[in-house]
Tab-separated table of C-alpha atoms in Angstrom:
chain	number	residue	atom	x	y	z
Z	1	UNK	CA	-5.598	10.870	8.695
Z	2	UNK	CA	-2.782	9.050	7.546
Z	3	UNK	CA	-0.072	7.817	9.795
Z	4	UNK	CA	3.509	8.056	7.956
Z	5	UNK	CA	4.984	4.913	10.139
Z	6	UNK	CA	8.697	5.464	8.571
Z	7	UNK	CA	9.047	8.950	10.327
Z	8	UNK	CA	7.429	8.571	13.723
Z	9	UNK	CA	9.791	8.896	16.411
Z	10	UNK	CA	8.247	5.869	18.606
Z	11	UNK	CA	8.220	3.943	15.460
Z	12	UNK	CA	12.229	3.644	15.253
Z	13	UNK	CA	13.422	3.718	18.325
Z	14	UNK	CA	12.930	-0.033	18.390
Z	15	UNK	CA	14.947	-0.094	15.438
Z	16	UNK	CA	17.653	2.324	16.219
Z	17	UNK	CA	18.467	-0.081	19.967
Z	18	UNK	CA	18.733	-3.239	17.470
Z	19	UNK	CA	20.540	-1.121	15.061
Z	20	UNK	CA	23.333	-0.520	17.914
Z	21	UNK	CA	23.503	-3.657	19.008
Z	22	UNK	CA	24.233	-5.075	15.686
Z	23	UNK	CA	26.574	-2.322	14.810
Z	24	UNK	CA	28.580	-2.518	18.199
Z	25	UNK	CA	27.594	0.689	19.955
Z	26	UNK	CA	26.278	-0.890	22.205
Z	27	UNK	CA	29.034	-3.205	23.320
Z	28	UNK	CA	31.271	0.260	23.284
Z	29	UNK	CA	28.668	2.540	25.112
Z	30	UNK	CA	27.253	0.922	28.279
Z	31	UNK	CA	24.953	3.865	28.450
Z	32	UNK	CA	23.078	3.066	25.562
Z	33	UNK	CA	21.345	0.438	28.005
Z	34	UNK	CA	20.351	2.690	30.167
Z	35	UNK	CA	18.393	4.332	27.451
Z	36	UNK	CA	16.951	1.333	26.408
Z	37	UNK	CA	15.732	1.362	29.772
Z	38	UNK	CA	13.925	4.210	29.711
Z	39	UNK	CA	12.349	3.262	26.522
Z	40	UNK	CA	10.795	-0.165	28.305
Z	41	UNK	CA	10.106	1.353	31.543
Z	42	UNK	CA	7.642	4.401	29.556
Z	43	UNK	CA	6.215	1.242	27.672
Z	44	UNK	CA	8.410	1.361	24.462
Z	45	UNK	CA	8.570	-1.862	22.171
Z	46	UNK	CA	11.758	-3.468	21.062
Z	47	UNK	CA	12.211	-3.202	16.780
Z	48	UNK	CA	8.674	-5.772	15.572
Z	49	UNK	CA	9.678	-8.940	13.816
Z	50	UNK	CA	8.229	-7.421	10.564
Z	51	UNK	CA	7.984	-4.279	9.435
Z	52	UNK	CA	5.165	-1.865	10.432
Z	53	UNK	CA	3.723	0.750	12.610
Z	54	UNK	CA	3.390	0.335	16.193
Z	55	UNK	CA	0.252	0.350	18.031
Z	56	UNK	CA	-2.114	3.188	17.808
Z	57	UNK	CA	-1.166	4.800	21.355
Z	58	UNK	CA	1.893	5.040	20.528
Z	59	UNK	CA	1.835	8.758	19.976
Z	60	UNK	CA	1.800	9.354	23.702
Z	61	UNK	CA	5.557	7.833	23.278
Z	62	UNK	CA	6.563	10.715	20.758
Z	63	UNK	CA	8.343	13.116	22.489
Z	64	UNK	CA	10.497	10.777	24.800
Z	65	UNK	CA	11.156	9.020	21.243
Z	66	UNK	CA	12.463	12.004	19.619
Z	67	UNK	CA	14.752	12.547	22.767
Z	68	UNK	CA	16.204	9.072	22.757
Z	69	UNK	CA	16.972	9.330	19.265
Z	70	UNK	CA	18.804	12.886	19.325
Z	71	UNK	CA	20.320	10.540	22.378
Z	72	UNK	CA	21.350	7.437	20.233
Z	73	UNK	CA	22.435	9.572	17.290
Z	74	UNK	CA	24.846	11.057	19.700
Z	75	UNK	CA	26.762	8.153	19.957
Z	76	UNK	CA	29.148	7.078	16.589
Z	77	UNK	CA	29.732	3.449	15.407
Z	78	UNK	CA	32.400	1.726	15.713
Z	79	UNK	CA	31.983	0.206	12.479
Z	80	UNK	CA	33.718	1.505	8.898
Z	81	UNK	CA	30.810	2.780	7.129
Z	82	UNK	CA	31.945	5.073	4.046
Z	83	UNK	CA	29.176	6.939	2.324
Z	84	UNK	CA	30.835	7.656	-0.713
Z	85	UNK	CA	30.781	4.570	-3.192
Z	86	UNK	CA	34.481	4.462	-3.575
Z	87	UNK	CA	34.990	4.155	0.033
Z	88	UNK	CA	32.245	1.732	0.452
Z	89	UNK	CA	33.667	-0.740	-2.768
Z	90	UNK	CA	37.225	-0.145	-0.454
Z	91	UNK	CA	35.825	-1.266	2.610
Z	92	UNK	CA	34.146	-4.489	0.759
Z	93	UNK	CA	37.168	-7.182	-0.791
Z	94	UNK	CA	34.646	-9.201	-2.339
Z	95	UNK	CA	32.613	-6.813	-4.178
Z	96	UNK	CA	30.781	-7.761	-7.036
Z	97	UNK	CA	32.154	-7.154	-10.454
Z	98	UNK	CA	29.650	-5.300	-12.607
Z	99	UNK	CA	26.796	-6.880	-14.389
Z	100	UNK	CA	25.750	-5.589	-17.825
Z	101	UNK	CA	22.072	-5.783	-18.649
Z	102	UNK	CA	19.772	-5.200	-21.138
Z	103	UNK	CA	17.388	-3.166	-19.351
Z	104	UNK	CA	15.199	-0.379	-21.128
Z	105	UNK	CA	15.755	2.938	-19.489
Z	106	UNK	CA	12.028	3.778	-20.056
Z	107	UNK	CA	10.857	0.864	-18.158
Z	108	UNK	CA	13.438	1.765	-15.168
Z	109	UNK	CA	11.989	5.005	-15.580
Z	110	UNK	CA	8.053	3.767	-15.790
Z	111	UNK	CA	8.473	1.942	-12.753
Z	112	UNK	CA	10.075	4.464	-10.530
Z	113	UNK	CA	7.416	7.161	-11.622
Z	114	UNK	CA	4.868	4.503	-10.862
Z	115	UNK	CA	6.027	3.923	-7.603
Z	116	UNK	CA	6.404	7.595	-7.132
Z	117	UNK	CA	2.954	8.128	-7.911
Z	118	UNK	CA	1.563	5.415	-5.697
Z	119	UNK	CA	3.403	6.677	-2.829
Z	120	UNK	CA	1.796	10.103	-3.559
Z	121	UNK	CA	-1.773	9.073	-4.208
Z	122	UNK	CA	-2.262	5.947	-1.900
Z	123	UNK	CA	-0.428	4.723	1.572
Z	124	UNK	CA	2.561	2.620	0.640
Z	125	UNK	CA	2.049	-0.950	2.270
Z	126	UNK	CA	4.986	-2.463	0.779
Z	127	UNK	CA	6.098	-3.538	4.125
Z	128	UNK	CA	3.482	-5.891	4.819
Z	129	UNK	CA	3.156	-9.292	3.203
Z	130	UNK	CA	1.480	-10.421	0.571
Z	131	UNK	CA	-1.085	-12.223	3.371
Z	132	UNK	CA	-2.043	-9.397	4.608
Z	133	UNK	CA	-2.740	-7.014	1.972
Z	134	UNK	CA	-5.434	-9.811	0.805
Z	135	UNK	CA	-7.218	-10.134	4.229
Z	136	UNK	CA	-7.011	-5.830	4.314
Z	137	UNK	CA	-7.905	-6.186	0.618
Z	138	UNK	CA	-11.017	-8.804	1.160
Z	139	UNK	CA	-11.901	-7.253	4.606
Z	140	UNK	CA	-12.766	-4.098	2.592
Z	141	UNK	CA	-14.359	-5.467	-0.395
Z	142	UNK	CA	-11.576	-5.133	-2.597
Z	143	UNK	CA	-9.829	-8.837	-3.316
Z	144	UNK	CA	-9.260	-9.166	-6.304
Z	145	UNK	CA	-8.152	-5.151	-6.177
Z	146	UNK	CA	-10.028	-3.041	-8.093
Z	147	UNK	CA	-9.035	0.272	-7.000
Z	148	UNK	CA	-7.463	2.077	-4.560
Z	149	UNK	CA	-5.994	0.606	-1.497
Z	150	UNK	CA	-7.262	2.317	1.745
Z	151	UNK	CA	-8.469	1.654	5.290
Z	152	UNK	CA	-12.305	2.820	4.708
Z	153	UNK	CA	-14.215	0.140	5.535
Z	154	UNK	CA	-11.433	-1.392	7.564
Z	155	UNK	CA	-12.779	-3.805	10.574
Z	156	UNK	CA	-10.176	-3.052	13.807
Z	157	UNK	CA	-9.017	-6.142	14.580
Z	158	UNK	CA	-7.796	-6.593	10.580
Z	159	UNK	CA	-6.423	-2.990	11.807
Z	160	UNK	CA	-4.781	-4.216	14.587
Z	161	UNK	CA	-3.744	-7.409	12.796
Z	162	UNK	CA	-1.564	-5.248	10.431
Z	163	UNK	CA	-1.255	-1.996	11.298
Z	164	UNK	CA	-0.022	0.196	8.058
């Protein structure tokens, strides 16, 4: 079974208390630390240095994750964040003056199907380093890669090591 780390509620909640206290909610909403509380005290990690999925019993975290997002969400920024791209050039003086380039459209195009396709067929694992793709890579038999990228094969502790 493949684990989708980018939408597993005990994945981000890590991310979503850093993501407050850069953005200032929690500076304006003492309560938020009281929710961070509850997310050490049931065994919940703080946001990992690096990308990635958490550990494998994480699951067990899921529905007090889910909660404590709905929770965080709940709770606006303080910050000027426009989503529309007029807004957002507004809200930045020093934005960058357009650059014209020579690009191909077909090759833009290539390389977002391509990337499209390799999310679709394989397990993205663009979030770990170059490092570790080659010890997953060699620890399967696969350095240089020859085909697909998976976990068959996969000894735990390279598992554990970086966990995808």
């Amino acid at each position: 079974m493949i684990r989708l780390t980018w939408v597993q509620p005990e994945d981000l909640v890590g991310h979503e208390l850093r993501q407050a206290r850069e953005d200032g909610r929690f500076a304006a909403f003492p309560e938020i630390s009281a929710i961070e509380a509850r997310w050490h005290d049931a065994g919940g990690h703080d946001a990992p240095p690096r990308a990635g999925a958490s550990s494998g019993d994480a699951a067990r975290l899921r529905g007090l994750a889910s909660g404590l997002l709905d929770e965080l969400a709940a709770f606006p920024s303080p910050l000027e964040e426009p989503s529309d791209l007029a807004g957002i050039v507004a809200a930045c003086p020093d934005w960058p003056a357009a650059v014209k380039a020579d690009v191909d459209p077909a090759r833009v195009l290539g390389a977002w199907q391509g990337r499209a396709a390799g999310c679709v067929l394989g397990k993205p694992v663009e979030k770990i380093p170059r490092a570790g793709i080659q010890e997953i890579a060699r620890a399967t038999g696969n350095w240089p890669l020859r085909t697909w990228f998976t976990a068959r094969g996969l000894p735990a502790e390279v598992a554990q090591r970086w966990p995808w």
